[in-house]
CSV table of C-alpha atoms in Angstrom, one decimal:
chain,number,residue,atom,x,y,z
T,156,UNK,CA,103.2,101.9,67.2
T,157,UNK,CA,103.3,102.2,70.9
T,158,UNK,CA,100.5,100.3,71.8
T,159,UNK,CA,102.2,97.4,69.9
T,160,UNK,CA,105.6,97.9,71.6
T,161,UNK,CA,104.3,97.4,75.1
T,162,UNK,CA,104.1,94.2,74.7
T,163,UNK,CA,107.2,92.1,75.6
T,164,UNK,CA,108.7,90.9,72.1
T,165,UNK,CA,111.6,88.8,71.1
T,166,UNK,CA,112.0,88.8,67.6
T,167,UNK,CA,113.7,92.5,67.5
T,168,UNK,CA,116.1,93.1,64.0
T,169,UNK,CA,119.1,95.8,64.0
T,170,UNK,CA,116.6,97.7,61.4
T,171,UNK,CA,113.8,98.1,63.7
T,172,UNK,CA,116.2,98.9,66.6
T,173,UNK,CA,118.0,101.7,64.3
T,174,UNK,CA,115.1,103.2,63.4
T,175,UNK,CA,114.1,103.9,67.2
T,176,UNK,CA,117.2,105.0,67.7
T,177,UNK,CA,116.9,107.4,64.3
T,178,UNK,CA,113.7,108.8,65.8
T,179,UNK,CA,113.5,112.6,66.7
T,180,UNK,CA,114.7,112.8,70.0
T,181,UNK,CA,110.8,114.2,71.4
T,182,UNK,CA,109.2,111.5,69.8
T,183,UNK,CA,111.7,108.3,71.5
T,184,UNK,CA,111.0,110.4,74.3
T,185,UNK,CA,107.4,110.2,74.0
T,186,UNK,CA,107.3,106.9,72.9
T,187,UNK,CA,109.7,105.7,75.9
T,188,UNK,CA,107.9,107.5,78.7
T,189,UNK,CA,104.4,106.3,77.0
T,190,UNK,CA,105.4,102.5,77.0
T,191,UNK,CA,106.7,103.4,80.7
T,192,UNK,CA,103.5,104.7,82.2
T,193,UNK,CA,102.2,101.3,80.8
T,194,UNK,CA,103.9,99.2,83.2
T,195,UNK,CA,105.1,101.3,86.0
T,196,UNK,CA,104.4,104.4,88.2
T,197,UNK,CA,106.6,107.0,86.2
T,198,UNK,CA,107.2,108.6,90.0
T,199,UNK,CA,109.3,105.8,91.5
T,200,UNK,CA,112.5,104.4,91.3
T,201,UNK,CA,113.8,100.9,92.5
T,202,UNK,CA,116.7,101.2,94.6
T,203,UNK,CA,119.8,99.3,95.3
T,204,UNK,CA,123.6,99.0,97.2
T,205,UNK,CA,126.2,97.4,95.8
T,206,UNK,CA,128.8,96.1,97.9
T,207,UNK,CA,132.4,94.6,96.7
T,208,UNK,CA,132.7,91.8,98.9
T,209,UNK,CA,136.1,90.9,96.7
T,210,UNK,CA,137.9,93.8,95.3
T,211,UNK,CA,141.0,93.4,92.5
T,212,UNK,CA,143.5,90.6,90.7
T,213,UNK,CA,141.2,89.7,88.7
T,214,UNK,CA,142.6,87.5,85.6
T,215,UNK,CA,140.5,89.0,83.3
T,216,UNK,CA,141.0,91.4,80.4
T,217,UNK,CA,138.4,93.9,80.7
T,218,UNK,CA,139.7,96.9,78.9
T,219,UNK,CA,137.4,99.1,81.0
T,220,UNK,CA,138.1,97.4,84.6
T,221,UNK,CA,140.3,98.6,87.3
T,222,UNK,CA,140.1,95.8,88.9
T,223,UNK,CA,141.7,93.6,86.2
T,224,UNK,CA,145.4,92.5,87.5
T,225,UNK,CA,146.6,93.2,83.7
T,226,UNK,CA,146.3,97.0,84.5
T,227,UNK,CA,148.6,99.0,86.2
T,228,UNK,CA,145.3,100.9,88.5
T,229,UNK,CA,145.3,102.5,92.0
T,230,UNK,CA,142.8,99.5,93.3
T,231,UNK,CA,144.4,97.7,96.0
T,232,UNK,CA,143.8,93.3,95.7
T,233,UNK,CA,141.4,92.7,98.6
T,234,UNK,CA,140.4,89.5,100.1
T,235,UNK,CA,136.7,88.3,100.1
T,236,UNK,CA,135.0,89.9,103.0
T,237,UNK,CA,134.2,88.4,106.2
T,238,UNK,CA,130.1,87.3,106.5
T,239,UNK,CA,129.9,89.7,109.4
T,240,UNK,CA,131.0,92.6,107.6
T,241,UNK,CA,128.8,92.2,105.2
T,242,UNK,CA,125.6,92.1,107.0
T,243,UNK,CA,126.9,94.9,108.5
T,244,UNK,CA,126.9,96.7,105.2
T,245,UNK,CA,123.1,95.2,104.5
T,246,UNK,CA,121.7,96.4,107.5
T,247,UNK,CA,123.2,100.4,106.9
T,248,UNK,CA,122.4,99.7,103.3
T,249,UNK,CA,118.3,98.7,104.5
T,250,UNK,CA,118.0,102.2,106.6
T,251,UNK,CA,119.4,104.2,104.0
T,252,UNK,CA,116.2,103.2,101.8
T,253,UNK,CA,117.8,100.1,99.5
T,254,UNK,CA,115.5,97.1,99.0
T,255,UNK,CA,117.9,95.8,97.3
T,256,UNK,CA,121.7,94.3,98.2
T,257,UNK,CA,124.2,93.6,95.3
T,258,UNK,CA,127.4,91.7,96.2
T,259,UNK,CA,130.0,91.6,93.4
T,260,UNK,CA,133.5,89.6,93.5
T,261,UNK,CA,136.0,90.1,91.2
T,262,UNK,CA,136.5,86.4,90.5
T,263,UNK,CA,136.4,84.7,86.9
T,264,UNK,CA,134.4,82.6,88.4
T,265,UNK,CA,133.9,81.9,91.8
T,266,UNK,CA,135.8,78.5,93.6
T,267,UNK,CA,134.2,75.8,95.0
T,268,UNK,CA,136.1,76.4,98.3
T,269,UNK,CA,134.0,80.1,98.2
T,270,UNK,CA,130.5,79.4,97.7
T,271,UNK,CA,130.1,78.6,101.6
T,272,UNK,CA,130.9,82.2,102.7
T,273,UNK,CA,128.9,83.5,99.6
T,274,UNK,CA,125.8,81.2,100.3
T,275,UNK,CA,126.1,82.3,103.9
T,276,UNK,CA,126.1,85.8,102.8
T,277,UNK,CA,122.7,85.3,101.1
T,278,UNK,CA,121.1,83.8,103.9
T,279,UNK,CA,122.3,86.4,106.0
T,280,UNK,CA,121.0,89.6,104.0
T,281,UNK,CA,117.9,87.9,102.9
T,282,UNK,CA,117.0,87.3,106.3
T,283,UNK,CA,116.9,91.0,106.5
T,284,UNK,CA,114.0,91.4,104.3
T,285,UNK,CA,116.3,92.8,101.4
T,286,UNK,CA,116.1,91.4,98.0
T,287,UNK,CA,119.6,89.8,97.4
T,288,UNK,CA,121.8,89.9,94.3
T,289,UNK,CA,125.4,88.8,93.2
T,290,UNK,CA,128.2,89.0,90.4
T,291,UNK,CA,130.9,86.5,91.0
T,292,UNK,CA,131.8,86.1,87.5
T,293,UNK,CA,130.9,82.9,85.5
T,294,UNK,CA,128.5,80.2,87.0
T,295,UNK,CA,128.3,76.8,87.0
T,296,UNK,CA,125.0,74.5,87.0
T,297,UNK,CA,125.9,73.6,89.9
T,298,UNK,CA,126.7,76.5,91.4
T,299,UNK,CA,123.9,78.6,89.9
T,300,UNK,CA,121.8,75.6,92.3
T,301,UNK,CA,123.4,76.6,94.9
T,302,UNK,CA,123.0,80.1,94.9
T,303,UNK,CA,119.4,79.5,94.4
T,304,UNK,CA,118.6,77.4,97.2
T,305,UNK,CA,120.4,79.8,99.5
T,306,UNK,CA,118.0,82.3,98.5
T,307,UNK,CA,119.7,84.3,95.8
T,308,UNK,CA,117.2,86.4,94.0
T,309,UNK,CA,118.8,88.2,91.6
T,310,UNK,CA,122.4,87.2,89.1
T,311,UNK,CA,124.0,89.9,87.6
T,312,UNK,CA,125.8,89.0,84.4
T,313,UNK,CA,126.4,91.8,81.8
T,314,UNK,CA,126.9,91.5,78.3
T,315,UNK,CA,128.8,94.3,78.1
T,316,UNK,CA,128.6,95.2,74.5
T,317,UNK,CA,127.6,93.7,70.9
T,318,UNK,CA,128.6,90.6,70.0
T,319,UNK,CA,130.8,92.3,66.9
T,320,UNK,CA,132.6,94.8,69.5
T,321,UNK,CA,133.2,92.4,72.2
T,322,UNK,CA,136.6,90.8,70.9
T,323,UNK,CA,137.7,95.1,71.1
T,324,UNK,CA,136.6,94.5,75.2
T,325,UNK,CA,137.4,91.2,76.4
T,326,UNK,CA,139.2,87.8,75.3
T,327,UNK,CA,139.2,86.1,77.8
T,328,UNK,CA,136.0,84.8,78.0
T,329,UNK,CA,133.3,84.4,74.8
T,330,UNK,CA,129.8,86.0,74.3
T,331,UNK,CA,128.6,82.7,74.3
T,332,UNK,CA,130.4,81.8,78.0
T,333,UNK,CA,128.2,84.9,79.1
T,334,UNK,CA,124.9,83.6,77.7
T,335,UNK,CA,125.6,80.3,79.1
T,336,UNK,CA,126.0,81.6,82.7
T,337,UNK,CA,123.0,83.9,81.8
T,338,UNK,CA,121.0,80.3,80.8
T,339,UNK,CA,122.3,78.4,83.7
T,340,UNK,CA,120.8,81.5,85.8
T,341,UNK,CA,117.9,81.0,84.2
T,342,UNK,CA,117.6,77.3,84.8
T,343,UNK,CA,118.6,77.6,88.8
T,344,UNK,CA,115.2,79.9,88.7
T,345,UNK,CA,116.7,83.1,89.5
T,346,UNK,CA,115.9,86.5,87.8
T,347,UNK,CA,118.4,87.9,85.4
T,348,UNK,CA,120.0,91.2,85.8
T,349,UNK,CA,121.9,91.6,82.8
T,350,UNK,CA,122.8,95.0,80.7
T,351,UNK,CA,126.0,96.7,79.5
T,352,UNK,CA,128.3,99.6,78.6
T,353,UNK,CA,127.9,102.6,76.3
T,354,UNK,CA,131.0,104.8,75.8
T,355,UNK,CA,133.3,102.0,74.9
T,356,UNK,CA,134.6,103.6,71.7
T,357,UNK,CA,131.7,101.5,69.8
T,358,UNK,CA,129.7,102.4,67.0
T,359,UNK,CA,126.2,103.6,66.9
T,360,UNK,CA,124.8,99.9,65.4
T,361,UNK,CA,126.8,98.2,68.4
T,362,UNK,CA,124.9,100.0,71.4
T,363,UNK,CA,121.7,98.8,68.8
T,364,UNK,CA,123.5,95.4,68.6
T,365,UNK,CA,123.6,95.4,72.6
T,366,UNK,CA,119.8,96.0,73.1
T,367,UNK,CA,118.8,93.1,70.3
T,368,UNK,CA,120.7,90.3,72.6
T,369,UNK,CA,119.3,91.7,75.6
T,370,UNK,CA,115.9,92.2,74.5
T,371,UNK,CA,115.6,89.0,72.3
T,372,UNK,CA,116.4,86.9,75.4
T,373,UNK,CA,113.4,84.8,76.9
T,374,UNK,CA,112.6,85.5,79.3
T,375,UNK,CA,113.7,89.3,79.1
T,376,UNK,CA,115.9,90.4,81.5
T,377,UNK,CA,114.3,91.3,84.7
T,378,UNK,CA,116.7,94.2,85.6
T,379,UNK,CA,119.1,96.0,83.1
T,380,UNK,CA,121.7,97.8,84.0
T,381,UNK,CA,122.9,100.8,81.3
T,382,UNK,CA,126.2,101.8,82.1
T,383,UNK,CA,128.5,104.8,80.6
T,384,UNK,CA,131.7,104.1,80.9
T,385,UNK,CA,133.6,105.6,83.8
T,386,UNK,CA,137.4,105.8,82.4
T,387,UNK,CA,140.1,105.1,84.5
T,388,UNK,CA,143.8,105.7,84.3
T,389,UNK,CA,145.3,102.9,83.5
T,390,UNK,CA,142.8,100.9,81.6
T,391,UNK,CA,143.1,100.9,78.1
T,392,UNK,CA,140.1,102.5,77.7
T,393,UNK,CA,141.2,105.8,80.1
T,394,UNK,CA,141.4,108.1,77.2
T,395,UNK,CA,138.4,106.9,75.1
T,396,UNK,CA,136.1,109.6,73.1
T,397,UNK,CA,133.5,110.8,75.7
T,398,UNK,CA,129.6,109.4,74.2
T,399,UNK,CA,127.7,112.0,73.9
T,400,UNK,CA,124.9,112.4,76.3
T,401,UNK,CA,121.6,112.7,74.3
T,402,UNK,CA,123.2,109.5,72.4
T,403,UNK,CA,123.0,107.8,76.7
T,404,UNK,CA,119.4,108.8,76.6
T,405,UNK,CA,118.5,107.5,73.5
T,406,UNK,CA,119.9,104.3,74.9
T,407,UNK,CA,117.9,104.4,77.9
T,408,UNK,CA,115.1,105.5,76.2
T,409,UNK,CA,114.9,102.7,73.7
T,410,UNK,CA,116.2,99.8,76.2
T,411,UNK,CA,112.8,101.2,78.3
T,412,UNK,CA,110.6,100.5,74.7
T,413,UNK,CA,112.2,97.2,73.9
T,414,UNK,CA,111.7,96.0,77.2
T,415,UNK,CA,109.0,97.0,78.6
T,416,UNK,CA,108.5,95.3,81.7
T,417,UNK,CA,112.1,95.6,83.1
T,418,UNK,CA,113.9,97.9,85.6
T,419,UNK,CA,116.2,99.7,83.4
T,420,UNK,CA,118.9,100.7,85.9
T,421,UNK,CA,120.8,104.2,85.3
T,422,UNK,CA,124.1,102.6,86.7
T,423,UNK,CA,127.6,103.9,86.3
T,424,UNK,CA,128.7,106.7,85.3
T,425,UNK,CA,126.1,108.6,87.1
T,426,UNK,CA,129.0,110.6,89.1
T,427,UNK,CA,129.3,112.7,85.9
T,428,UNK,CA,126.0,113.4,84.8
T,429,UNK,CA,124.1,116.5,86.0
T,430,UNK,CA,120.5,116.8,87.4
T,431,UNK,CA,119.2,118.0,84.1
T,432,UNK,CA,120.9,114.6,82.2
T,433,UNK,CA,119.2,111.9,85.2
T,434,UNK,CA,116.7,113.5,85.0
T,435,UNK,CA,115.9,112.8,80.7
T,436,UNK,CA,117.1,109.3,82.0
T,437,UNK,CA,114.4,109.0,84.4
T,438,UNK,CA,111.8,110.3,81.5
T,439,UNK,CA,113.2,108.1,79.3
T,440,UNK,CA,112.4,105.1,81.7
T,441,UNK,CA,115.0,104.6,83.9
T,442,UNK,CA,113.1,103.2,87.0
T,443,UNK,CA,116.1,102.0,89.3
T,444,UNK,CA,119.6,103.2,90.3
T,445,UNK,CA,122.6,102.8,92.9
T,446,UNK,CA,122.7,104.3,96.2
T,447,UNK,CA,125.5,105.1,97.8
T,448,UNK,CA,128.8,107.2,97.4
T,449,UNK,CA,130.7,103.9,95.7
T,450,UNK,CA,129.7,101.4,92.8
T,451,UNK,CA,132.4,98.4,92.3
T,452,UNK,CA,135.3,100.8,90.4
T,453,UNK,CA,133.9,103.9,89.8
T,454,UNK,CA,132.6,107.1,91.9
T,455,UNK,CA,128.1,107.5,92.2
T,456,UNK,CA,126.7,110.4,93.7
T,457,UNK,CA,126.5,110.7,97.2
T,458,UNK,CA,123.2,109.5,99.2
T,459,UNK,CA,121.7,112.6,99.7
T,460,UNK,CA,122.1,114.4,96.2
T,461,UNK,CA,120.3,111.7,95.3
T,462,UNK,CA,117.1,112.5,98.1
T,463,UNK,CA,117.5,115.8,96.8
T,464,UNK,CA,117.0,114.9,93.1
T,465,UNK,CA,113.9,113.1,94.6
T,466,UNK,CA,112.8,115.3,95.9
T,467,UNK,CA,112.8,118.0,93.1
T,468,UNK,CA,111.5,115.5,90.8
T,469,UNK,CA,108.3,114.3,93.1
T,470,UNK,CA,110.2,110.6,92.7
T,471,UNK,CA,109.4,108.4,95.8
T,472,UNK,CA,111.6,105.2,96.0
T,473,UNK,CA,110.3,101.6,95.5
T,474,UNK,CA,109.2,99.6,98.2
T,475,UNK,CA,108.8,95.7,99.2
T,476,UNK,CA,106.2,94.9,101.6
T,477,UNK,CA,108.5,93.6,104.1
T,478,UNK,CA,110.4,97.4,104.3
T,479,UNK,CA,107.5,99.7,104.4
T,480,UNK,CA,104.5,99.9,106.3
T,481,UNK,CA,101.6,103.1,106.4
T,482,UNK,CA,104.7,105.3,105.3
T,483,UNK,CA,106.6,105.8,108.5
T,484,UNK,CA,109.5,103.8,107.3
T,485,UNK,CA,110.1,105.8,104.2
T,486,UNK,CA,109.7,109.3,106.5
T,487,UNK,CA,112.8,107.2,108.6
T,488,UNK,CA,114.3,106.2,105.3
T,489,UNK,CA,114.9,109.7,104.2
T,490,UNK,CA,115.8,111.2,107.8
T,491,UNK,CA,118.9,108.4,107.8
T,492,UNK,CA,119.7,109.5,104.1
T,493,UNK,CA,119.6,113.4,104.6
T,494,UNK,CA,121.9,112.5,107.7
T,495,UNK,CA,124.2,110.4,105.4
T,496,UNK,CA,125.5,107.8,107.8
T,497,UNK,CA,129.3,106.5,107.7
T,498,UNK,CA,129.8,104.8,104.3
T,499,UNK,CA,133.4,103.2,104.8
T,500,UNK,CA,132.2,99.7,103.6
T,501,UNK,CA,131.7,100.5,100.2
T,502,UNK,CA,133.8,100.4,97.6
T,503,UNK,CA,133.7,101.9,94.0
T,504,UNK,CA,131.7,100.0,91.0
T,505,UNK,CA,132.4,99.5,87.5
């Protein structure tokens, strides 16, 4: 059965997705990490920032979000960042070992009368020899375009949850106005970073649910983000039933099968998981994850817990030509991370 499932596929049904979740837990595991070694070095992870370059009032109803202005939350409404700062941010973010720069507004959708300052962003941290990725919300046609030509590598649009559960989540936008920015991503000629969240008070057949949209896409995904929800006071969701954490791995683990060719990002909700619990995720095929001490709404480990988890685990961290050369710059890297530089630009991620 595994030799079959490393092939990308999508025509997955709920049945065959419940019954790799219904597996034994040693055998998804086997099966995962199997699939895994297929298509990746099992000893390295892919490595990102994300910087909010917008932070609060936003109009939507996320039940999860601190950022949402329906919530009564401790984030404080920020303007959109200056270019400067931001490349700022990229450059820290490109010695502390990232090859990867997220930049995520808390907009519906971005305005016409922003897409200047965001384009000019993307110019500006792709000409640093990072790969460059955004979430501003909903997109456009025209605005997916735009963000293309400018460079834009990667669009991060989540799906959050099943399509049955979603109406719990969020009303004020439809699956379907997710799939169509996803599609309009697609079209521009971007790659698609696109995942969701487990913990949500959803049922066992929703988090299957999740993986069928996501996996049944065509292309697949190129990156997917698995996030556990990080509650926060004030959100409706703040006092939610904790998931439990082999039910995480299993998620990982069978998003990894499903898709094999993907980077299946452990994302939030790291902050609360110990070594022993990344470290099933990373088994399971988790090949990519946040640094830094802040995500968009929620707290991430700090930099150099992460080295040391590295370091225990013999993972080395992804690389793009352009970054590394005959080794030297990950030996730099990792001196800059164990001396865990000034973090003040970056803010917390949901």
């Amino acid at each position: 059965m595994t030799e079959n499932l490393s092939h990308v596929r999508h025509n997955w049904t709920l049945d065959q997705v419940n019954a790799l979740f219904n597996k034994p837990f040693n055998d998804l595991m086997f099966e995962a990490q199997t699939v895994h070694r297929q298509h990746f070095n099992a000893n390295e992870v892919q490595v990102s920032t994300l910087l909010s370059i917008k932070t609060g009032a936003c109009p939507e109803d996320c039940k999860y979000c601190s950022q949402s202005a329906r919530y009564k939350t401790d984030i404080e409404k920020e303007r959109l960042m200056e270019v400067e700062k931001v490349l700022e941010a990229a450059k820290k973010a490109k010695a502390q070992g990232s090859t990867r720069f997220c930049m995520g507004a808390a907009w519906r959708n971005p305005k016409e009368r922003d897409m200047p300052y965001v384009t000019d962003m993307v110019k500006g941290v792709k000409a640093l020899g990072l790969e460059t990725c955004m979430t501003l919300g909903m997109l456009s046609k025209d605005q997916a375009q735009s963000l293309q030509a400018a460079g834009l590598d990667y669009y991060n649009h989540n799906l959050d949850t099943s399509p049955e559960h979603y109406n719990q989540i969020i009303t004020t936008r439809t699956y379907q106005d997710r799939l169509d920015t996803l599609d309009n991503v697609r079209a521009a000629g971007m790659k698609v970073c696109s995942g969701g969240i487990v913990g949500l008070g959803e049922e066992a057949n929703d988090r299957a649910s999740l993986l069928v949209q996501l996996a049944n896409l065509q292309p697949q995904p190129e990156s997917v983000p698995i996030n556990m929800l990080v509650k926060i006071d004030g959100t409706p969701l703040a006092d939610v039933a904790d998931l439990d954490e082999f039910d995480f791995i299993r998620c990982i683990a069978v998003a990894r099968i499903m898709m094999p060719q993907s980077h299946v990002r452990l994302s939030a909700g790291r902050e609360t998981m110990n070594e022993q619990m990344q470290s099933l995720c990373f088994l399971a095929g988790a090949n990519s994850i946040f640094y830094g001490c802040k995500l968009l709404t929620a707290a991430n480990p700090e930099t150099n817990q992460d080295v040391a988890l590295f370091n225990k685990l013999g993972i080395n961290t992804e690389t793009i030509e352009s970054l590394v050369d005959d080794g030297s710059e990950e030996k730099k890297i990792h001196t800059a991370l164990s001396e865990q530089e000034n973090q003040d630009l970056f803010y917390n991620a949901g």
